[in-house]
């Protein structure tokens, strides 16, 4: 990524542009943070850990400053199935390729997984900013100073910023700290471009979000969504999508009594996709069983999990 930052002259007319990785363990609020910064729902979020599965770029251009955020899957230490490995790789592979790292943690919930991620920063040369998220959950604001002191002993962070991604607390401060750390550069993306991902991809993510939210703990972790067909004309976007699960039991759970669950997932997904594409949407959803896909490298690639 940084090879794009090669100077092509002496002056960039005050323009800055660079990559900012958003990393951390699952469920700390990385995607919520990106969405708040962009002022739109680009990256899916949920109460369930390991919601984000792929890197996703969110581009924000304000005057001379263009910041290219990279939301990543939560780095975890769970059982090492192929999909878990894929997600960890998607998160850690970019650490040496960005200009700034935002390390997101949850206030007062430092874990071994956080500690393990710190280990990965030893070999990076760019600044690491610590975002202590979910500050709104602290009972007493007096807890803040000792907390920051404790966290500052863990690594040489360039900044420690207490924030709430959900309520937008201190996010403007965070953005102000990032801007001067970006290299002088021409902008990589047109001013109005928000992501590198296709509508097709974003639609599949929205369906996955509704699945996660609708099923909560019941959701088989091993489910994924494939867009089989995506057609648009002036009046409507038509999408045919398949939810893949690993057993007939999982399929029955998702479909629900008389198809009620699948219908609800479909309705909610259609509403969100419609906002995103700014058009009427027809969504046809299927559920299919594909045994062992989450631990099968070839099946994973077929379902879009490729680097
Ligand atoms: N109270 C509170 N909740 C938050 C805050 N930020 C995020 N959350 C909630 O935390 C949960 C996880 O948020 P996500 O943004 O999906 O977390 P993530 O780090 O992207 O998670 P993965 O993609 O699974 O790694 C959601 O239920 C969010 O609403 C915050 O500042 N305060
Ligand atoms: Mg996420």
Tab-separated table of C-alpha atoms and ligand atoms in Angstrom:
chain	number	residue	atom	x	y	z
A	1	UNK	CA	0.000	0.000	0.000
A	2	UNK	CA	2.667	2.493	0.974
A	3	UNK	CA	4.348	2.097	-2.416
A	4	UNK	CA	1.616	4.419	-3.670
A	5	UNK	CA	3.075	7.127	-1.465
A	6	UNK	CA	6.063	7.686	-3.758
A	7	UNK	CA	6.663	11.377	-4.273
A	8	UNK	CA	6.050	12.566	-7.803
A	9	UNK	CA	7.384	16.057	-7.349
A	10	UNK	CA	8.362	18.401	-4.590
A	11	UNK	CA	4.954	19.739	-3.696
A	12	UNK	CA	1.645	18.111	-2.923
A	13	UNK	CA	-0.055	21.469	-2.403
A	14	UNK	CA	-0.619	20.655	1.249
A	15	UNK	CA	-2.399	17.407	0.411
A	16	UNK	CA	-2.074	14.420	2.697
A	17	UNK	CA	-3.192	10.835	2.170
A	18	UNK	CA	-2.456	7.583	3.932
A	19	UNK	CA	-3.679	4.253	5.267
A	20	UNK	CA	-4.912	3.753	8.813
A	21	UNK	CA	-5.467	0.200	10.099
A	22	UNK	CA	-8.164	-0.383	12.706
A	23	UNK	CA	-7.142	-3.479	14.669
A	24	UNK	CA	-7.982	-5.165	17.942
A	25	UNK	CA	-9.520	-8.300	19.395
A	26	UNK	CA	-13.099	-9.227	18.415
A	27	UNK	CA	-16.070	-7.145	19.598
A	28	UNK	CA	-14.244	-4.059	20.911
A	29	UNK	CA	-16.030	-1.730	18.456
A	30	UNK	CA	-13.692	-1.415	15.450
A	31	UNK	CA	-16.431	-1.445	12.818
A	32	UNK	CA	-18.651	0.854	14.869
A	33	UNK	CA	-15.711	3.268	15.001
A	34	UNK	CA	-15.234	3.200	11.229
A	35	UNK	CA	-18.950	3.755	10.637
A	36	UNK	CA	-19.010	6.715	12.995
A	37	UNK	CA	-16.014	8.304	11.285
A	38	UNK	CA	-17.605	7.856	7.852
A	39	UNK	CA	-21.041	8.934	9.036
A	40	UNK	CA	-22.629	5.902	7.383
A	41	UNK	CA	-23.046	2.206	7.948
A	42	UNK	CA	-20.366	0.667	5.780
A	43	UNK	CA	-19.027	-2.147	7.937
A	44	UNK	CA	-21.408	-4.559	9.657
A	45	UNK	CA	-21.541	-4.683	13.463
A	46	UNK	CA	-23.121	-6.900	16.105
A	47	UNK	CA	-22.927	-7.966	19.719
A	48	UNK	CA	-21.400	-11.229	18.619
A	49	UNK	CA	-17.588	-11.446	18.406
A	50	UNK	CA	-16.000	-12.142	15.016
A	51	UNK	CA	-18.583	-10.251	13.015
A	52	UNK	CA	-16.135	-8.722	10.528
A	53	UNK	CA	-14.518	-11.365	8.336
A	54	UNK	CA	-12.793	-9.378	5.597
A	55	UNK	CA	-10.684	-6.253	5.344
A	56	UNK	CA	-12.827	-3.350	4.239
A	57	UNK	CA	-11.653	0.099	3.190
A	58	UNK	CA	-13.477	3.228	4.270
A	59	UNK	CA	-12.264	6.420	2.604
A	60	UNK	CA	-12.816	9.820	4.180
A	61	UNK	CA	-11.827	12.979	2.335
A	62	UNK	CA	-12.016	16.316	4.118
A	63	UNK	CA	-10.400	19.138	2.148
A	64	UNK	CA	-6.701	18.342	1.691
A	65	UNK	CA	-6.774	15.287	3.934
A	66	UNK	CA	-7.734	11.845	2.659
A	67	UNK	CA	-7.692	9.040	5.209
A	68	UNK	CA	-8.056	5.470	4.012
A	69	UNK	CA	-9.217	3.394	6.966
A	70	UNK	CA	-8.929	-0.379	6.879
A	71	UNK	CA	-11.397	-2.175	9.138
A	72	UNK	CA	-10.171	-5.677	9.959
A	73	UNK	CA	-11.494	-8.881	11.543
A	74	UNK	CA	-10.886	-9.150	15.290
A	75	UNK	CA	-7.538	-10.837	15.966
A	76	UNK	CA	-8.275	-13.856	18.134
A	77	UNK	CA	-6.715	-16.953	19.585
A	78	UNK	CA	-9.481	-19.418	18.989
A	79	UNK	CA	-9.370	-22.856	17.428
A	80	UNK	CA	-7.515	-22.696	14.183
A	81	UNK	CA	-9.989	-23.677	11.498
A	82	UNK	CA	-9.262	-22.435	7.985
A	83	UNK	CA	-11.677	-19.525	8.324
A	84	UNK	CA	-10.202	-18.455	11.670
A	85	UNK	CA	-6.740	-18.460	10.165
A	86	UNK	CA	-8.015	-16.496	7.178
A	87	UNK	CA	-9.476	-13.846	9.490
A	88	UNK	CA	-6.309	-13.477	11.551
A	89	UNK	CA	-4.249	-13.169	8.387
A	90	UNK	CA	-6.630	-10.543	6.999
A	91	UNK	CA	-6.079	-8.502	10.159
A	92	UNK	CA	-2.363	-8.880	10.761
A	93	UNK	CA	-1.087	-8.857	7.170
A	94	UNK	CA	-1.588	-5.116	6.832
A	95	UNK	CA	0.269	-3.991	9.951
A	96	UNK	CA	3.463	-3.315	8.020
A	97	UNK	CA	1.657	-1.670	5.125
A	98	UNK	CA	-0.048	1.273	6.769
A	99	UNK	CA	0.925	4.751	7.956
A	100	UNK	CA	-0.945	4.676	11.263
A	101	UNK	CA	-2.374	1.885	13.421
A	102	UNK	CA	-5.434	2.383	15.613
A	103	UNK	CA	-5.363	-0.288	18.292
A	104	UNK	CA	-8.881	-0.482	19.710
A	105	UNK	CA	-9.428	-1.935	23.180
A	106	UNK	CA	-12.372	-1.955	25.533
A	107	UNK	CA	-12.202	0.189	28.652
A	108	UNK	CA	-11.256	-1.889	31.713
A	109	UNK	CA	-11.295	-5.144	29.851
A	110	UNK	CA	-7.676	-5.839	29.014
A	111	UNK	CA	-7.293	-9.491	28.052
A	112	UNK	CA	-4.627	-11.932	26.953
A	113	UNK	CA	-5.791	-11.409	23.392
A	114	UNK	CA	-5.005	-7.674	23.672
A	115	UNK	CA	-1.597	-8.539	25.092
A	116	UNK	CA	-0.888	-10.922	22.207
A	117	UNK	CA	-1.711	-8.190	19.682
A	118	UNK	CA	0.760	-5.811	21.342
A	119	UNK	CA	3.423	-8.402	20.537
A	120	UNK	CA	2.702	-7.890	16.835
A	121	UNK	CA	3.453	-4.143	17.075
A	122	UNK	CA	7.088	-4.725	18.001
A	123	UNK	CA	8.045	-5.098	14.346
A	124	UNK	CA	6.053	-2.169	12.947
A	125	UNK	CA	7.596	1.221	12.378
A	126	UNK	CA	4.488	3.425	12.150
A	127	UNK	CA	2.789	5.186	15.080
A	128	UNK	CA	0.283	3.146	17.094
A	129	UNK	CA	-2.610	5.074	18.655
A	130	UNK	CA	-4.519	3.375	21.434
A	131	UNK	CA	-8.282	3.926	21.313
A	132	UNK	CA	-9.851	3.008	24.645
A	133	UNK	CA	-13.395	2.436	23.430
A	134	UNK	CA	-16.737	2.043	25.244
A	135	UNK	CA	-15.887	4.812	27.711
A	136	UNK	CA	-19.621	5.287	28.173
A	137	UNK	CA	-19.601	2.016	30.108
A	138	UNK	CA	-17.280	3.336	32.840
A	139	UNK	CA	-19.263	3.909	36.035
A	140	UNK	CA	-17.038	6.627	37.302
A	141	UNK	CA	-15.030	9.129	35.250
A	142	UNK	CA	-12.412	9.114	38.022
A	143	UNK	CA	-11.416	5.684	36.770
A	144	UNK	CA	-10.065	7.267	33.608
A	145	UNK	CA	-6.668	8.589	34.706
A	146	UNK	CA	-5.443	5.435	36.462
A	147	UNK	CA	-6.704	3.427	33.493
A	148	UNK	CA	-4.717	5.512	31.009
A	149	UNK	CA	-1.659	5.285	33.226
A	150	UNK	CA	-1.940	1.528	33.364
A	151	UNK	CA	-2.393	1.193	29.604
A	152	UNK	CA	0.543	3.484	28.841
A	153	UNK	CA	2.898	1.014	30.532
A	154	UNK	CA	1.987	-1.708	28.024
A	155	UNK	CA	3.505	-0.183	24.891
A	156	UNK	CA	4.867	3.078	23.566
A	157	UNK	CA	1.634	4.363	22.119
A	158	UNK	CA	1.847	7.700	20.274
A	159	UNK	CA	-1.472	8.692	21.831
A	160	UNK	CA	-4.027	7.189	24.164
A	161	UNK	CA	-7.533	8.352	23.341
A	162	UNK	CA	-10.534	7.406	25.472
A	163	UNK	CA	-13.595	7.300	23.217
A	164	UNK	CA	-17.045	5.957	22.575
A	165	UNK	CA	-17.588	4.862	18.990
A	166	UNK	CA	-21.251	4.239	19.672
A	167	UNK	CA	-21.942	7.715	21.053
A	168	UNK	CA	-19.333	9.548	19.010
A	169	UNK	CA	-17.377	10.744	22.037
A	170	UNK	CA	-13.854	11.974	21.219
A	171	UNK	CA	-13.892	10.638	17.674
A	172	UNK	CA	-13.236	14.137	16.296
A	173	UNK	CA	-10.182	14.360	18.571
A	174	UNK	CA	-8.989	11.024	17.247
A	175	UNK	CA	-9.302	12.249	13.659
A	176	UNK	CA	-7.356	15.396	14.522
A	177	UNK	CA	-4.529	13.268	15.947
A	178	UNK	CA	-4.423	11.096	12.833
A	179	UNK	CA	-4.274	13.865	10.179
A	180	UNK	CA	-0.703	15.116	10.843
A	181	UNK	CA	0.570	11.529	10.896
A	182	UNK	CA	-0.464	10.944	7.272
A	183	UNK	CA	2.223	11.413	4.631
A	184	UNK	CA	2.152	14.321	2.224
A	185	UNK	CA	0.642	12.780	-0.839
A	186	UNK	CA	-1.812	13.124	-3.673
A	187	UNK	CA	-5.153	11.487	-2.939
A	188	UNK	CA	-5.506	7.831	-3.933
A	189	UNK	CA	-9.291	7.882	-4.367
A	190	UNK	CA	-11.765	10.332	-5.919
A	191	UNK	CA	-13.249	12.673	-3.323
A	192	UNK	CA	-16.687	11.022	-3.377
A	193	UNK	CA	-15.502	7.400	-3.195
A	194	UNK	CA	-16.207	5.778	0.174
A	195	UNK	CA	-14.995	2.214	-0.231
A	196	UNK	CA	-13.131	-0.196	-2.480
A	197	UNK	CA	-15.854	-2.800	-2.088
A	198	UNK	CA	-18.620	-3.499	-4.611
A	199	UNK	CA	-22.327	-3.136	-3.874
A	200	UNK	CA	-22.502	-6.879	-4.382
A	201	UNK	CA	-20.069	-7.447	-1.517
A	202	UNK	CA	-21.778	-4.893	0.728
A	203	UNK	CA	-25.141	-6.542	0.048
A	204	UNK	CA	-23.797	-9.940	1.123
A	205	UNK	CA	-22.416	-8.358	4.294
A	206	UNK	CA	-25.758	-6.756	5.141
A	207	UNK	CA	-27.481	-10.136	4.790
A	208	UNK	CA	-24.855	-11.678	7.075
A	209	UNK	CA	-25.412	-8.909	9.626
A	210	UNK	CA	-29.151	-9.572	9.708
A	211	UNK	CA	-28.476	-13.288	10.115
A	212	UNK	CA	-26.172	-12.639	13.078
A	213	UNK	CA	-28.534	-10.158	14.678
A	214	UNK	CA	-31.637	-12.276	14.162
A	215	UNK	CA	-30.141	-15.478	15.467
A	216	UNK	CA	-27.789	-14.223	18.214
A	217	UNK	CA	-26.169	-17.096	20.067
A	218	UNK	CA	-28.192	-19.596	18.056
A	219	UNK	CA	-26.356	-18.675	14.897
A	220	UNK	CA	-24.034	-21.347	13.686
A	221	UNK	CA	-20.737	-19.552	13.425
A	222	UNK	CA	-20.194	-21.479	10.253
A	223	UNK	CA	-22.613	-19.703	7.975
A	224	UNK	CA	-21.781	-17.488	5.038
A	225	UNK	CA	-23.583	-15.645	2.284
A	226	UNK	CA	-23.001	-15.808	-1.442
A	227	UNK	CA	-24.557	-13.438	-3.965
A	228	UNK	CA	-25.541	-15.642	-6.915
A	229	UNK	CA	-26.949	-12.871	-9.089
A	230	UNK	CA	-26.953	-9.073	-8.875
A	231	UNK	CA	-28.786	-7.204	-11.619
A	232	UNK	CA	-29.826	-3.595	-11.695
A	233	UNK	CA	-31.799	-1.373	-13.998
A	234	UNK	CA	-33.133	2.143	-13.599
A	235	UNK	CA	-35.982	1.131	-11.321
A	236	UNK	CA	-34.831	-1.834	-9.228
A	237	UNK	CA	-31.884	-3.896	-8.010
A	238	UNK	CA	-32.546	-7.659	-8.143
A	239	UNK	CA	-30.455	-9.861	-5.889
A	240	UNK	CA	-30.418	-13.648	-5.571
A	241	UNK	CA	-28.396	-14.831	-2.579
A	242	UNK	CA	-27.654	-18.114	-0.827
A	243	UNK	CA	-26.893	-18.570	2.855
A	244	UNK	CA	-24.552	-21.562	3.268
A	245	UNK	CA	-24.596	-23.556	6.490
A	246	UNK	CA	-22.974	-26.818	7.496
A	247	UNK	CA	-25.908	-29.010	8.543
A	248	UNK	CA	-29.629	-29.564	8.005
A	249	UNK	CA	-30.257	-28.585	11.630
A	250	UNK	CA	-28.624	-25.190	11.037
A	251	UNK	CA	-30.702	-24.751	7.911
A	252	UNK	CA	-33.923	-25.386	9.848
A	253	UNK	CA	-32.937	-22.844	12.521
A	254	UNK	CA	-32.353	-20.130	9.946
A	255	UNK	CA	-35.559	-20.823	8.048
A	256	UNK	CA	-37.612	-20.860	11.258
A	257	UNK	CA	-41.235	-21.811	11.769
A	258	UNK	CA	-43.059	-21.614	8.450
A	259	UNK	CA	-40.140	-19.654	7.059
A	260	UNK	CA	-40.738	-16.745	9.439
A	261	UNK	CA	-37.096	-16.203	10.366
A	262	UNK	CA	-35.777	-16.236	6.856
A	263	UNK	CA	-38.529	-13.829	5.882
A	264	UNK	CA	-37.601	-11.430	8.664
A	265	UNK	CA	-33.894	-11.616	7.761
A	266	UNK	CA	-34.795	-10.930	4.137
A	267	UNK	CA	-37.033	-7.968	4.928
A	268	UNK	CA	-34.459	-6.273	7.161
A	269	UNK	CA	-31.641	-6.907	4.701
A	270	UNK	CA	-33.704	-5.564	1.823
A	271	UNK	CA	-34.428	-2.347	3.731
A	272	UNK	CA	-30.756	-1.692	4.478
A	273	UNK	CA	-29.572	-2.603	0.981
A	274	UNK	CA	-32.205	-0.296	-0.427
A	275	UNK	CA	-30.777	2.637	1.583
A	276	UNK	CA	-27.272	1.770	0.455
A	277	UNK	CA	-28.034	1.524	-3.265
A	278	UNK	CA	-30.703	4.238	-3.122
A	279	UNK	CA	-33.131	2.175	-5.141
A	280	UNK	CA	-35.930	-0.348	-4.777
A	281	UNK	CA	-34.586	-3.831	-4.078
A	282	UNK	CA	-35.927	-7.295	-4.791
A	283	UNK	CA	-34.150	-9.901	-2.656
A	284	UNK	CA	-34.476	-13.644	-3.092
A	285	UNK	CA	-32.837	-15.640	-0.272
A	286	UNK	CA	-32.039	-19.357	-0.199
A	287	UNK	CA	-30.460	-21.530	2.490
A	288	UNK	CA	-28.266	-24.442	1.439
A	289	UNK	CA	-26.166	-27.019	3.247
A	290	UNK	CA	-22.515	-27.269	2.266
A	291	UNK	CA	-20.732	-29.521	4.702
A	292	UNK	CA	-17.368	-28.503	6.081
A	293	UNK	CA	-16.999	-25.281	4.071
A	294	UNK	CA	-15.444	-23.308	6.939
A	295	UNK	CA	-12.493	-25.653	7.260
A	296	UNK	CA	-11.951	-26.300	3.585
A	297	UNK	CA	-9.502	-23.919	1.901
A	298	UNK	CA	-10.920	-24.563	-1.576
A	299	UNK	CA	-14.529	-24.087	-0.539
A	300	UNK	CA	-13.500	-20.896	1.263
A	301	UNK	CA	-11.981	-19.449	-1.887
A	302	UNK	CA	-15.112	-20.379	-3.830
A	303	UNK	CA	-17.155	-18.401	-1.317
A	304	UNK	CA	-15.026	-15.277	-1.598
A	305	UNK	CA	-12.531	-15.837	1.207
A	306	UNK	CA	-9.427	-15.219	-0.849
A	307	UNK	CA	-6.530	-12.869	-0.254
B	1	LIG	N1	-21.521	0.752	24.977
B	1	LIG	C1	-20.822	0.768	23.858
B	1	LIG	N2	-20.942	-0.231	22.958
B	1	LIG	C2	-20.204	-0.163	21.829
B	1	LIG	C3	-19.321	0.923	21.559
B	1	LIG	N3	-18.735	0.686	20.356
B	1	LIG	C4	-19.234	-0.493	19.898
B	1	LIG	N4	-20.126	-0.998	20.782
B	1	LIG	C5	-20.896	-2.256	20.664
B	1	LIG	O1	-19.996	-3.359	20.711
B	1	LIG	C6	-20.447	-4.428	19.869
B	1	LIG	C7	-19.354	-4.804	18.902
B	1	LIG	O2	-19.148	-3.752	17.975
B	1	LIG	P1	-18.434	-3.988	16.573
B	1	LIG	O3	-18.194	-2.649	15.971
B	1	LIG	O4	-19.167	-4.997	15.763
B	1	LIG	O5	-17.051	-4.612	17.075
B	1	LIG	P2	-15.802	-5.113	16.221
B	1	LIG	O6	-14.573	-4.788	16.998
B	1	LIG	O7	-15.872	-4.597	14.835
B	1	LIG	O8	-16.043	-6.691	16.260
B	1	LIG	P3	-15.469	-7.841	15.250
B	1	LIG	O9	-15.783	-7.432	13.858
B	1	LIG	O10	-16.244	-9.046	15.675
B	1	LIG	O11	-14.010	-7.968	15.523
B	1	LIG	C8	-21.718	-3.911	19.194
B	1	LIG	O12	-22.828	-4.405	19.912
B	1	LIG	C9	-21.598	-2.399	19.304
B	1	LIG	O13	-22.836	-1.724	19.323
B	1	LIG	C10	-19.233	1.980	22.528
B	1	LIG	O14	-18.518	2.964	22.375
B	1	LIG	N5	-19.998	1.849	23.647
B	2	LIG	MG1	-15.974	-5.572	13.041
